[in-house]
mmCIF file of C-alpha atoms and ligand atoms in Angstrom:
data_model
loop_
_atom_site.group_PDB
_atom_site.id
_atom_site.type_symbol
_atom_site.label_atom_id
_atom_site.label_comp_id
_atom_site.label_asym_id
_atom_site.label_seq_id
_atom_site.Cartn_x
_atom_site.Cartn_y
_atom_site.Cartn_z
ATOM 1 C CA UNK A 1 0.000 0.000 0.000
ATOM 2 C CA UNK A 2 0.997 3.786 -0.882
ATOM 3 C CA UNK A 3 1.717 5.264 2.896
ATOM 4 C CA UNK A 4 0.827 8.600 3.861
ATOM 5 C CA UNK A 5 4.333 8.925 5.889
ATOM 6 C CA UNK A 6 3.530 11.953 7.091
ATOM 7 C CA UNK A 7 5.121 12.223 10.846
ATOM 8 C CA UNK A 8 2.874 12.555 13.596
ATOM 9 C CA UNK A 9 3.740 14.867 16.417
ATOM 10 C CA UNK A 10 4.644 12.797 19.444
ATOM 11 C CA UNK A 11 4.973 13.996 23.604
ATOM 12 C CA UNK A 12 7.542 10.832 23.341
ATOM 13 C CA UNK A 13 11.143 11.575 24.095
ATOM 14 C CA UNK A 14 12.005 8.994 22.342
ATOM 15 C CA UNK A 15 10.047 10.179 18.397
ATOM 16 C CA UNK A 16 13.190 12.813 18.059
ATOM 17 C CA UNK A 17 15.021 9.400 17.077
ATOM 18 C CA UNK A 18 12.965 8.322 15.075
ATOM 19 C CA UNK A 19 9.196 9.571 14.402
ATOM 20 C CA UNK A 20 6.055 7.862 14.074
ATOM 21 C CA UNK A 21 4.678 8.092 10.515
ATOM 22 C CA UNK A 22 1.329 8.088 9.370
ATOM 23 C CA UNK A 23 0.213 4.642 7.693
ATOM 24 C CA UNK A 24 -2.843 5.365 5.903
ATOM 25 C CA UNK A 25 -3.419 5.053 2.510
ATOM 26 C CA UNK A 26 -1.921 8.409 0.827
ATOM 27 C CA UNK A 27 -4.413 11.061 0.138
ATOM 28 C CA UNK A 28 -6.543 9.961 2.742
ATOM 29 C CA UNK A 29 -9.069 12.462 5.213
ATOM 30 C CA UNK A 30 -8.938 12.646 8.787
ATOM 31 C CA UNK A 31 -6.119 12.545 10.684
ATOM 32 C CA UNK A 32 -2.950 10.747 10.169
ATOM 33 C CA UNK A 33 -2.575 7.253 12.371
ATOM 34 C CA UNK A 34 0.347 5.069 12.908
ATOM 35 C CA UNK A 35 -1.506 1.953 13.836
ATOM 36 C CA UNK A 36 -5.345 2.204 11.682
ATOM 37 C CA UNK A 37 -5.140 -1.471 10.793
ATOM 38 C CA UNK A 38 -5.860 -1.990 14.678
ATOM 39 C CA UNK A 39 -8.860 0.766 15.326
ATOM 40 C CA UNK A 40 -10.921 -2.283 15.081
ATOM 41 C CA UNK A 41 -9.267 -4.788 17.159
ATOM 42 C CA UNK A 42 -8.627 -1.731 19.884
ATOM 43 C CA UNK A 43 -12.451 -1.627 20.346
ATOM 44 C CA UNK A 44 -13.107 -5.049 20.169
ATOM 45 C CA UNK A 45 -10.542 -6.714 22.258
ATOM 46 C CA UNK A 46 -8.556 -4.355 23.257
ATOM 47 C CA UNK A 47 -6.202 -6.295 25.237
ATOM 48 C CA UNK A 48 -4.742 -8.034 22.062
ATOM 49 C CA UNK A 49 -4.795 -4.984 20.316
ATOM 50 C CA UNK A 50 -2.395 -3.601 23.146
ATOM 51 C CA UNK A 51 -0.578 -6.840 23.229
ATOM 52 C CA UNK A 52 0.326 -6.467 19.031
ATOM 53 C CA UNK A 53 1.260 -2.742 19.529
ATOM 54 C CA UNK A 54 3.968 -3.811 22.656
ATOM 55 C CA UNK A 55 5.450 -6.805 20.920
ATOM 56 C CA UNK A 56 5.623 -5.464 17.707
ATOM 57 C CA UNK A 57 8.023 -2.178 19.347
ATOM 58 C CA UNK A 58 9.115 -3.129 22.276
ATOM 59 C CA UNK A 59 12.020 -5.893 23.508
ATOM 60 C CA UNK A 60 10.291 -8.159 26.140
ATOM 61 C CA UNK A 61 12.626 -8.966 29.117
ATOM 62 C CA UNK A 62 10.730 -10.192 32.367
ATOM 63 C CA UNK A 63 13.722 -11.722 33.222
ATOM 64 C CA UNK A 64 16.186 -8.462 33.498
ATOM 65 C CA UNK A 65 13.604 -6.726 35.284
ATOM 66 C CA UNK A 66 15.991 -5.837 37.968
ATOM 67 C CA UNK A 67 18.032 -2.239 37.760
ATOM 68 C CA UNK A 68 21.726 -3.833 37.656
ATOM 69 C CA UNK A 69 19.868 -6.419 34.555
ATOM 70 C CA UNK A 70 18.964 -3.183 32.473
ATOM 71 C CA UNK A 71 15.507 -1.732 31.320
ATOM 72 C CA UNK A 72 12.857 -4.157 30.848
ATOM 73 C CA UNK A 73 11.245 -2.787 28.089
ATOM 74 C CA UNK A 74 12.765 -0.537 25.109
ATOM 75 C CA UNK A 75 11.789 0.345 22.164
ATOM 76 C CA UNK A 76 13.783 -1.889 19.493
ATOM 77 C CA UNK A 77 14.659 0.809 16.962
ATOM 78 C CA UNK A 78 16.438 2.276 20.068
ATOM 79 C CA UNK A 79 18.790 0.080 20.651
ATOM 80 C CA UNK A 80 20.200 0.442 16.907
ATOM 81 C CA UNK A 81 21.458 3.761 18.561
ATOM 82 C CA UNK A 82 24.736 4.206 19.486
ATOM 83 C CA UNK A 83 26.003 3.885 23.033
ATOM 84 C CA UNK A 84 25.717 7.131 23.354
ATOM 85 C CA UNK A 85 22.516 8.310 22.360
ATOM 86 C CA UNK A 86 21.164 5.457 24.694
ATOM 87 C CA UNK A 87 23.189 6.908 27.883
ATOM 88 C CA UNK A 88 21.132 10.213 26.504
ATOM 89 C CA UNK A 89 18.172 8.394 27.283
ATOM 90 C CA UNK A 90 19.447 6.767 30.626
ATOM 91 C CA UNK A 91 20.722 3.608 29.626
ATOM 92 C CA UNK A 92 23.970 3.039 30.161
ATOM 93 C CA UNK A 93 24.639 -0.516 28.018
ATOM 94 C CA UNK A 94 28.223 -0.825 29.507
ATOM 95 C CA UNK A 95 27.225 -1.022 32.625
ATOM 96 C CA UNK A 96 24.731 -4.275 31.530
ATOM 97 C CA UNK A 97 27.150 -7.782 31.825
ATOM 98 C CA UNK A 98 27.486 -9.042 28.220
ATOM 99 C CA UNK A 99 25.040 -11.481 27.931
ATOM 100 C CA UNK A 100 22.316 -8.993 29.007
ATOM 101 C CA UNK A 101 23.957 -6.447 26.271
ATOM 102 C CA UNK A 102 23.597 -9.469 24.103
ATOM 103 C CA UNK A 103 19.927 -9.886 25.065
ATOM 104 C CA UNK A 104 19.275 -6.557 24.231
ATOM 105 C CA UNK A 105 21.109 -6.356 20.915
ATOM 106 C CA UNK A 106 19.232 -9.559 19.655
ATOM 107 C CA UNK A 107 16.161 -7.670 19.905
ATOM 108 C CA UNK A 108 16.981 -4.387 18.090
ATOM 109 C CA UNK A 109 14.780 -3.848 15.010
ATOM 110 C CA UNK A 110 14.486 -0.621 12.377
ATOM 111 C CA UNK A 111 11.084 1.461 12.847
ATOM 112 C CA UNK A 112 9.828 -0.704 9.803
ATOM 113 C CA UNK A 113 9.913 -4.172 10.844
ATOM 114 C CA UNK A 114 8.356 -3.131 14.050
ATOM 115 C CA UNK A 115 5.626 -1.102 12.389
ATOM 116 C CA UNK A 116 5.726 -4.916 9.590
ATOM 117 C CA UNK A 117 5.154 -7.014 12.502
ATOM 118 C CA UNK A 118 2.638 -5.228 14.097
ATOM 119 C CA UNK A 119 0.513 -5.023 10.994
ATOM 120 C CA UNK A 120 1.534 -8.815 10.470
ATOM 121 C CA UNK A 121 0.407 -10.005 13.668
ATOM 122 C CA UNK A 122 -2.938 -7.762 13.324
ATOM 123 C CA UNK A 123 -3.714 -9.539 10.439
ATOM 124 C CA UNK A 124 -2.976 -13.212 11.958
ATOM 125 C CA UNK A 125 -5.300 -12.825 14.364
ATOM 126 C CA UNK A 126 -7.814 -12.207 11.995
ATOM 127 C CA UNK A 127 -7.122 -15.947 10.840
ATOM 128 C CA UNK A 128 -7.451 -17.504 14.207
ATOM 129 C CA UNK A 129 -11.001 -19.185 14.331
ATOM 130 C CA UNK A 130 -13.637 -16.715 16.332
ATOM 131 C CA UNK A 131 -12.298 -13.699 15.433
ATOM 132 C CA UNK A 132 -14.128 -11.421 14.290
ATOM 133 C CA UNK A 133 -14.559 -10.311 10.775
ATOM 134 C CA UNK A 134 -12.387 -7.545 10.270
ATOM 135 C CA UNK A 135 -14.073 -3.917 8.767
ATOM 136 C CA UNK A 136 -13.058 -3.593 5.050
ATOM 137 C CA UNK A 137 -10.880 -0.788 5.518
ATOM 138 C CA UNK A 138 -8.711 -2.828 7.978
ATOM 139 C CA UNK A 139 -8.388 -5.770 5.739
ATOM 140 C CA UNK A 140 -8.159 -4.699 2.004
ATOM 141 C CA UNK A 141 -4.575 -3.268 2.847
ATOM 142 C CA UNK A 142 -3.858 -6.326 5.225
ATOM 143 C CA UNK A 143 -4.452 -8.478 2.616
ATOM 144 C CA UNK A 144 -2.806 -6.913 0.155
ATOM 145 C CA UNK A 145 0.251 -7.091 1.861
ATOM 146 C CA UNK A 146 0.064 -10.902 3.200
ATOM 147 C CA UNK A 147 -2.785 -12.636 1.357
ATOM 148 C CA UNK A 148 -6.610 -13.275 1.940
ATOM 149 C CA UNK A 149 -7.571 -13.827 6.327
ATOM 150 C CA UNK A 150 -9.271 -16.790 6.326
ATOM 151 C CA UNK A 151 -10.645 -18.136 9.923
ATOM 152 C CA UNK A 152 -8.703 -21.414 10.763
ATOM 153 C CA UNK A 153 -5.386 -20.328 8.557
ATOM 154 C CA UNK A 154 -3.434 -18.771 11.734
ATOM 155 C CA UNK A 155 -1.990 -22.277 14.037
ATOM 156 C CA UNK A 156 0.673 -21.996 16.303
ATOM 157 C CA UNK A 157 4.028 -20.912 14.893
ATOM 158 C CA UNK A 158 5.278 -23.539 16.966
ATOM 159 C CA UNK A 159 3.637 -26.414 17.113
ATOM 160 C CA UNK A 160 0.966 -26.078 14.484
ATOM 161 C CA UNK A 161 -1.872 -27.027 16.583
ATOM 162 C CA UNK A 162 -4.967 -24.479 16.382
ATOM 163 C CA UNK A 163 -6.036 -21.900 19.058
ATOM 164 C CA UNK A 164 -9.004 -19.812 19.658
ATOM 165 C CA UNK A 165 -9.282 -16.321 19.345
ATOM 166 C CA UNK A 166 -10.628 -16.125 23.074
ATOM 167 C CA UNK A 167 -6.965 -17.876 23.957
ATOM 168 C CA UNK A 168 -5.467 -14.532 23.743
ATOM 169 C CA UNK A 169 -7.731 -13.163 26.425
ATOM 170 C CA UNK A 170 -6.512 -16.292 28.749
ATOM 171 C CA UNK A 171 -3.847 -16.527 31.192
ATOM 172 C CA UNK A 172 -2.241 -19.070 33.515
ATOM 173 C CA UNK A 173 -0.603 -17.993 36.820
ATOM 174 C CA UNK A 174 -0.273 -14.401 35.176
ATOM 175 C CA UNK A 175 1.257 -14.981 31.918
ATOM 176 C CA UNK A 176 -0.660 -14.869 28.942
ATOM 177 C CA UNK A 177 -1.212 -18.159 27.183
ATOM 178 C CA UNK A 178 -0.267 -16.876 23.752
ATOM 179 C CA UNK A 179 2.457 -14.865 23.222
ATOM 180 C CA UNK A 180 4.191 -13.455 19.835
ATOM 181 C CA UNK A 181 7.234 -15.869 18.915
ATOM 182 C CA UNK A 182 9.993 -15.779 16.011
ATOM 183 C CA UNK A 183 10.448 -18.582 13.353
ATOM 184 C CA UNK A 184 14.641 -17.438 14.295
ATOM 185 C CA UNK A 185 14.316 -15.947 17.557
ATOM 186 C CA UNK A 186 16.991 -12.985 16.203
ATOM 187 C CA UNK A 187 15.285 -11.661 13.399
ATOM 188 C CA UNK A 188 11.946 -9.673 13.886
ATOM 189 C CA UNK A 189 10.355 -8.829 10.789
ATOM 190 C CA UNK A 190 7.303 -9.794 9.333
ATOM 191 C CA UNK A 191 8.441 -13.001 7.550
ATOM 192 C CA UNK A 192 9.549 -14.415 11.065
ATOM 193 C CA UNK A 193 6.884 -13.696 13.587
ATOM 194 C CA UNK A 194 3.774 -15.263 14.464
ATOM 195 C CA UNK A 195 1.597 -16.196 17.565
ATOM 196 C CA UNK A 196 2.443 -19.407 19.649
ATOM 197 C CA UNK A 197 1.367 -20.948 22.662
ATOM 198 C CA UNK A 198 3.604 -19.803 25.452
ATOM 199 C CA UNK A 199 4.342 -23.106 26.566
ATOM 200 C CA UNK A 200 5.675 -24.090 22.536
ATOM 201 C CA UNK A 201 7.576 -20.527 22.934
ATOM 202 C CA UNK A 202 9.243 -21.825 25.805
ATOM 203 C CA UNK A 203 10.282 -24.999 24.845
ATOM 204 C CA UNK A 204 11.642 -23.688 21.183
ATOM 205 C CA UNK A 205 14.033 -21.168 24.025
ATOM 206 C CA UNK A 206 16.537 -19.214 21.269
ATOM 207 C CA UNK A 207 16.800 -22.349 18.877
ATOM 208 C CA UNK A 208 15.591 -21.204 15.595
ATOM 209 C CA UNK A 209 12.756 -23.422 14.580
ATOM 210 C CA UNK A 210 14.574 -26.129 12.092
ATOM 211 C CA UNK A 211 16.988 -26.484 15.265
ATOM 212 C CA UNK A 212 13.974 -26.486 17.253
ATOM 213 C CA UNK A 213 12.243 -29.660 15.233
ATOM 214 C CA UNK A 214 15.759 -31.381 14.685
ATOM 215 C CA UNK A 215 16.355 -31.558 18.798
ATOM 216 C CA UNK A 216 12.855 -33.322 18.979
ATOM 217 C CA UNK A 217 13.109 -35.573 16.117
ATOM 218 C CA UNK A 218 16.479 -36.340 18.154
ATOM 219 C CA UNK A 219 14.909 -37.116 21.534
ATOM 220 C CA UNK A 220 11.913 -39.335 20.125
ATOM 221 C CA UNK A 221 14.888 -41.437 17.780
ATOM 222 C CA UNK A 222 17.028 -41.910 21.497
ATOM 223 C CA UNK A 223 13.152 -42.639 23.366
ATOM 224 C CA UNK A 224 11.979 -44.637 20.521
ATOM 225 C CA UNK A 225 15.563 -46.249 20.213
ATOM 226 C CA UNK A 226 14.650 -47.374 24.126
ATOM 227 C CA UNK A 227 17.672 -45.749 25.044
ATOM 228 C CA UNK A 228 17.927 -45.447 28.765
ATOM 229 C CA UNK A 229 15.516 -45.223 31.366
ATOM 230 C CA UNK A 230 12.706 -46.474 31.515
HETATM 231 ZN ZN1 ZN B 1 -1.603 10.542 7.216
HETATM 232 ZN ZN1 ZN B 2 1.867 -24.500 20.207
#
């Protein structure tokens, strides 16, 4: 689709790196919108609508939620910045031990691939059965851009086994049972992402998924092999 790309004026500190553009169609009335392709979703289930806009732009990182494990959540496109420009906006990535550096270099992703994924999740949930029908000016340009939504077409990334769209909704001691999860867990753009069961998300860890499928096919030869115990 032919953007708008106008910028929108932001109160965020963090839109004088890089500005939030405008993705309607060009030419279009009203005012400009970075996210219109989830207007819908954002009244209808908001929650997931919420969910798409945070995963999409922001790194997730429950575990270095502590100050001395660095900032749990930061925009991606930010941490493309230099070292320098992040200690301008109070994160000081020398003072994080390598691996969390590593952690938080692994998620870095351009402006575009965020604002990719967020429009390619939007339009996967459309394909999970019982959502609802999306409004034809959300999906013409969704479909343009990935193919026709069709209920039942959106599985697990993971393990390929269906879910419903009230799944998103659910949640087991706190954590949401589906969560957004990478084909190759370094590389978040819109050919890579999808939604998985958290527990499938878990078990693939940072093993890209052909790794992820060989190590099983591995443990069921050495179990079916009646290697071991029992
Ligand atoms: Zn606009
Ligand atoms: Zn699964």
């Amino acid at each position: 689709m032919d953007c708008c790309g106008k910028t929108i004026a932001s109160r965020s500190r963090y839109a004088q790196l890089v500005p939030p553009t405008c993705y309607l169609p060009r030419g279009h009335t009203g005012k400009c919108d970075q996210y219109p392709y989830l207007k819908h979703l954002a009244d209808i289930a908001p929650h997931l609508a919420k969910k798409i806009r945070r995963d999409a732009t922001m790194t997730t990182g429950a575990a270095w939620a502590s100050s001395d494990a660095g900032p749990n959540r930061i925009l991606r496109w930010v941490i493309l910045q230099g070292d320098e420009q992040l200690r301008e906006f109070g994160i000081n990535i020398e003072s994080l031990s390598p691996i969390i550096q590593a952690k938080l270099r692994d998620k870095a992703a351009s402006y575009e691939d965020c604002m990719g994924v967020a429009r390619r999740l939007t339009w996967s949930a459309y394909g999970v059965p019982g959502a609802p029908r999306p409004p034809d000016h959300v999906r013409t340009p969704l479909e343009a851009e990935f193919g026709p939504i069709v209920s039942g077409s959106t599985v697990c990334l993971i393990c390929r086994s269906p879910f419903d769209f009230d799944d998103y909704a659910k949640a087991k001691r706190g954590k949401a049972v589906i969560e957004t999860a990478h084909a190759a867990p370094r590389r978040h753009d819109t050919a890579n992402v999808g939604f998985a069961h958290r527990a499938c998300n878990i078990a693939q860890g940072d093993k890209t998924l052909d790794e992820f499928y060989e190590w099983i096919r591995k443990i069921l030869r050495n179990v079916e092999a009646g290697r071991g115990h029992p």
